[in-house]
Coordinates of C-alpha atoms and ligand atoms in Angstrom, one line a residue:
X1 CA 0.5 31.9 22.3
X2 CA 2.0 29.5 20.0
X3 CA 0.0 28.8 17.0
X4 CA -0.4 24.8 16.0
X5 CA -2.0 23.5 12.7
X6 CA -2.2 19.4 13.3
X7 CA -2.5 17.4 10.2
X8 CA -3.6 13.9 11.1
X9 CA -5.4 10.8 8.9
X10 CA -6.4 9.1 11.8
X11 CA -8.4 8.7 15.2
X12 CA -6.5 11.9 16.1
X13 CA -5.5 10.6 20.2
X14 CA -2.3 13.0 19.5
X15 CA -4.7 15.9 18.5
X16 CA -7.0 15.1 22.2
X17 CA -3.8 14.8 24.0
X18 CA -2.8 18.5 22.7
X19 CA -6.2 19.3 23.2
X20 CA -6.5 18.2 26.5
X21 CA -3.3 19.4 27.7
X22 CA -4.3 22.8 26.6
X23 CA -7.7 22.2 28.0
X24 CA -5.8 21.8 31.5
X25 CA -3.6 24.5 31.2
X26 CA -0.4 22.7 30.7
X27 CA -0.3 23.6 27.3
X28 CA 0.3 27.6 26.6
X29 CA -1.0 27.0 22.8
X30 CA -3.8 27.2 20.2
X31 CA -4.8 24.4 18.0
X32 CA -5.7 27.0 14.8
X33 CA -6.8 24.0 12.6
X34 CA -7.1 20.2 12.1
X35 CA -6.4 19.3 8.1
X36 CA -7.0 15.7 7.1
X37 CA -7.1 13.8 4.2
X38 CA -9.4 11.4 5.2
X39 CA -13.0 12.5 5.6
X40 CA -13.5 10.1 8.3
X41 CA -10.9 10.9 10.1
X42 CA -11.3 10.2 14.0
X43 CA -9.2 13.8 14.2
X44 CA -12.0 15.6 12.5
X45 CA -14.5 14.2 14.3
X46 CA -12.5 15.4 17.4
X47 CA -11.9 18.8 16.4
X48 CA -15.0 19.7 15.6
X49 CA -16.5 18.5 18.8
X50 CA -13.7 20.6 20.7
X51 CA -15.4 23.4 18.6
X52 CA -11.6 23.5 16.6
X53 CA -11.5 24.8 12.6
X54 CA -11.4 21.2 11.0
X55 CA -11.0 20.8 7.3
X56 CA -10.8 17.9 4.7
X57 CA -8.9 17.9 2.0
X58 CA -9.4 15.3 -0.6
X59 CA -6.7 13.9 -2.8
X60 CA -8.8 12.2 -4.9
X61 CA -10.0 16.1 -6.1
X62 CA -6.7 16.9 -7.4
X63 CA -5.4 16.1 -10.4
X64 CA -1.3 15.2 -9.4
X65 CA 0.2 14.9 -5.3
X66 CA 1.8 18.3 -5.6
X67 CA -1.7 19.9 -6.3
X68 CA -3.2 18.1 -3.3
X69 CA -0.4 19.4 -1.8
X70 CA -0.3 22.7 -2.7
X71 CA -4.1 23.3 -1.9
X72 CA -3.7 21.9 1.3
X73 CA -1.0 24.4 2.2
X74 CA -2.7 27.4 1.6
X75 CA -5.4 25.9 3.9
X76 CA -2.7 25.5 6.6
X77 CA -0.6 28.9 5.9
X78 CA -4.7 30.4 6.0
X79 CA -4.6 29.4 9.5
X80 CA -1.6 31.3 10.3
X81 CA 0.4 28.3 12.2
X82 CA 3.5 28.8 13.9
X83 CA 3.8 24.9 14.4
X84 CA 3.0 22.4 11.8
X85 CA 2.2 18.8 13.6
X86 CA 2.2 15.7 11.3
X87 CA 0.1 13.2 13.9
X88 CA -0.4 10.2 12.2
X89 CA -0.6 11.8 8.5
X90 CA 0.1 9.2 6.2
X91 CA 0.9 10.6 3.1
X92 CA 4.5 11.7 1.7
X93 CA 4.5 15.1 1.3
X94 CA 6.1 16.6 -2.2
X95 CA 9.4 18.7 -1.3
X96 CA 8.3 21.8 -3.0
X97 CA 6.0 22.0 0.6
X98 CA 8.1 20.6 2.8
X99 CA 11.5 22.2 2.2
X100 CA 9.8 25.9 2.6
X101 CA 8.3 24.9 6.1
X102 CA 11.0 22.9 7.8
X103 CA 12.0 25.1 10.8
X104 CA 8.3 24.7 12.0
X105 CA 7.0 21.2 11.0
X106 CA 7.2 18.4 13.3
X107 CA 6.1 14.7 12.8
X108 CA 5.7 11.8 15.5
X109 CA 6.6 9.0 14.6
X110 CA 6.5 5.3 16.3
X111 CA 9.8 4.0 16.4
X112 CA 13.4 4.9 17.7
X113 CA 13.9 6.6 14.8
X114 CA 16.5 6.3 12.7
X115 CA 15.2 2.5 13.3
X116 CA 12.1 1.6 11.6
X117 CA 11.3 4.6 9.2
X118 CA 8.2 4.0 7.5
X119 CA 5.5 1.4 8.5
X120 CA 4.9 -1.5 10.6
X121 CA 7.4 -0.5 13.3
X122 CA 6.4 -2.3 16.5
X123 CA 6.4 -5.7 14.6
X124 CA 9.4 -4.7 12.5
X125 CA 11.2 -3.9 16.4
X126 CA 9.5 -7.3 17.3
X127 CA 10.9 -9.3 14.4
X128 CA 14.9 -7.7 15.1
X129 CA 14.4 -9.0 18.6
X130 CA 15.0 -5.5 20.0
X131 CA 14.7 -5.2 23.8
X132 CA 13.6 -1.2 23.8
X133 CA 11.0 0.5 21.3
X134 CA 9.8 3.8 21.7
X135 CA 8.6 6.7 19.3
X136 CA 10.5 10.1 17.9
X137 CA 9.6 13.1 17.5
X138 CA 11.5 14.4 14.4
X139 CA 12.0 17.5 12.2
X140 CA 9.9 17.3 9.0
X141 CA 12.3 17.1 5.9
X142 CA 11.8 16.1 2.3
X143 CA 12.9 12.3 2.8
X144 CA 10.7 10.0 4.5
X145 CA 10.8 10.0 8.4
X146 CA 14.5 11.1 7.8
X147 CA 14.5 14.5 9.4
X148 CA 16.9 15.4 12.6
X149 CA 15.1 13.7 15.7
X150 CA 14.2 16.4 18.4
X151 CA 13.1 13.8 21.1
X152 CA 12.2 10.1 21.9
X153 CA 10.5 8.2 24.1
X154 CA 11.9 4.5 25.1
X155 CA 10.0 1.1 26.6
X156 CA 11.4 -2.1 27.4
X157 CA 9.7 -4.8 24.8
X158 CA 8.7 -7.7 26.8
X159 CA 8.7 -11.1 25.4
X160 CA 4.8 -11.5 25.7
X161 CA 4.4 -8.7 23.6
X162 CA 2.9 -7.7 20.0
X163 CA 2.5 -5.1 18.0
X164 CA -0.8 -4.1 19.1
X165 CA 0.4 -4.4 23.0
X166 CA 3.5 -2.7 22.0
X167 CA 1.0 0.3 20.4
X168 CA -1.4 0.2 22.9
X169 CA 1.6 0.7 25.3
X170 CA 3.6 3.4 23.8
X171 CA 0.3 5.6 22.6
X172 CA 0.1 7.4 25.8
X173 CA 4.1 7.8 25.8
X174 CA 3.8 8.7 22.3
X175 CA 1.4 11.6 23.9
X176 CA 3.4 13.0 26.5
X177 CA 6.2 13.3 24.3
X178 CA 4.2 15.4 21.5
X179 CA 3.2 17.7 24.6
X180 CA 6.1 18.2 25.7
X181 CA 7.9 18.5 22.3
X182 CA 5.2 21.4 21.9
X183 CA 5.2 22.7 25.1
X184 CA 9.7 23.4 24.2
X185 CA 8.2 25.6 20.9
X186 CA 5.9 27.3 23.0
X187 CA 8.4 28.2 25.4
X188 CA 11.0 29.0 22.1
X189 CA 13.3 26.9 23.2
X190 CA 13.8 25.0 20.3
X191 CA 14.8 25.7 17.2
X192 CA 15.4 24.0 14.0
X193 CA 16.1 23.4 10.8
X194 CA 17.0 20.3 8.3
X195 CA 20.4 19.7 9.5
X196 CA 20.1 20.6 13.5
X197 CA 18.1 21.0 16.5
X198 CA 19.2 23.2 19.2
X199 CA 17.8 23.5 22.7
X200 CA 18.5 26.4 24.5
X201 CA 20.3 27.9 21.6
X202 CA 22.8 24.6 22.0
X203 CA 23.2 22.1 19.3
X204 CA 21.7 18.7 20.3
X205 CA 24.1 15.2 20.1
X206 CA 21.3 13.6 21.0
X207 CA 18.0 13.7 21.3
X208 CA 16.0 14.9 24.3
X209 CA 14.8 12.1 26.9
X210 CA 10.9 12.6 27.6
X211 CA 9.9 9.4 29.6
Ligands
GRF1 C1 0.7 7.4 16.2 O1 1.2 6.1 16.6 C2 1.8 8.1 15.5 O2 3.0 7.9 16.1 C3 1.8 7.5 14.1 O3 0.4 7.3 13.8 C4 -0.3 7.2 15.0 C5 -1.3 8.3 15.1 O4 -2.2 8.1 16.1 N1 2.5 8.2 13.1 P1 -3.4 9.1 16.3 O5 -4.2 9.3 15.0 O6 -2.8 10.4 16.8 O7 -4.3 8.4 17.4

């Protein structure tokens, strides 16, 4: 069983979508613990209900961002992970953290990555006058968002929409293609590192499709 730390500062709907996807069976994995910076964050709330090891870390404790981060590591390496999932964490992590942990740290992120790193993406697609948005799943490197991109998901942007329909749209996209993405590690086939992804042991030119 592949073992999956999620790291998330928000409501946490990727965290119930893994849950639930375990929950029905369709997900051969263990959530091992749910590590947030935020004490209220929805994600907590939901792991503990699902009965799941849930801890807060609080930056505001630490004296400099590479203590925070350090002590949050040792939290997440406690728990024995095989997967690291970045669902909505919104902090930059120091290097010194990341670059140790990049073949098994994923984050999801809402745009069609290598468009849009960063913030604000559906009304940053909106004010390009793109015609497709979607949301990555991408290899956690020491750059922001910047890490090879494992798989996407796409949507046609209509011209009635907005960045909260364009959200409300893509979140359970955004869902299926984390499940999948994890359901591929669970099934070791992929693997990665900061410069490649491969799939079946072959180098991706693209990333996968999960629509
Ligand atoms: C998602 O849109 C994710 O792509 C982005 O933050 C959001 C997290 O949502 N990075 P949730 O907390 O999983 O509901």
């Amino acid at each position: 069983m592949l073992r999956v730390a999620v790291l998330a500062s928000g409501r946490g709907s990727n965290l119930h979508a893994l849950v639930d996807a375990i929950g029905r069976g369709e997900l051969d994995a263990g959530i091992v613990g749910v590590f947030s910076d935020k004490a209220g964050a929805g994600a907590l709330v939901h792991a503990r209900e699902a009965g799941l090891a849930a801890t807060h870390v609080d930056p505001k404790t630490f004296a400099s961002r590479a203590d925070f981060d350090r002590a949050l590591f040792e939290r997440v390496d406690a728990s024995e992970a095989d997967l690291i999932v970045c669902a909505g964490f919104m902090r930059i992590l120091s290097p010194e953290v990341v670059a140790p942990r990049v073949a098994r740290m994923i984050n999801i992120h809402p745009s069609l990555l290598p468009k849009y790193p960063g913030l604000h993406t559906h009304q940053r697609a909106l004010d390009a006058g793109d015609h497709e948005h979607g949301a990555s799943v991408h290899v956690v490197i020491p750059a922001l968002d910047a890490g090879p991109v494992i798989a996407q998901t796409r949507l046609a942007i209509a011209p009635e929409d907005t960045a909260e329909s364009l959200a409300a749209r893509l979140l359970p996209q955004e869902h299926r293609l984390l499940v999948q993405v994890v359901r591929w590690c669970s099934a070791r086939r992929l693997r990665f590192d900061a410069e490649q992804v491969r799939f079946d042991e072959q180098p991706l030119t693209e990333p996968l499709r999960v629509d």
